[in-house]
């Protein structure tokens, strides 16, 4: 793991919340993310795309009961970036200087 570092991609409020939810489990279904964030499908899709383009998440689709469900999961790089960002936010909040 790398040290504390601010990540502009993760820092956007909805993306930060998405990464937080994904960090607590292996994967989360699109509808659960949408409901938790209280956003539309298009807003969530845009946020997931930004994280996917950065290599921070994977998105997979799988059929279930005749419907296609979408699942998101953090990649190892995404987990590392999220942990580094959270560490940096904690460092900033504590007023600790970088040596």
Steps between C-alpha positions, in 0.01 A plus 500: 500500500618847425477788746238770540418678175215716377314349204295742289306215336387344828443833680176589318225437761307226317819321392635518855178345631507232227858406588410494869213258438709281271789491747276332757413202278601307189242656269180704508204485262417813297152543650639485855755768416235716332263474797772565756622809314150620411597575140363416157628216282676746270681679786617169647607370159711811443671464839567129448642571154745755643619247760518223240697718257751569780537125557353526850197276449379220281141484379343171401157410375330172576153367420262423787133411466488620140657837585855617471648623826808717525759452774795722595813401691821677598815389324820461704613836357166654597520365854854635532397842362199516731706405806764758407235769452333425834842507669569839343163638614575379854846658482354829382230495767762440768720782368801270464778626275663271244868447566 
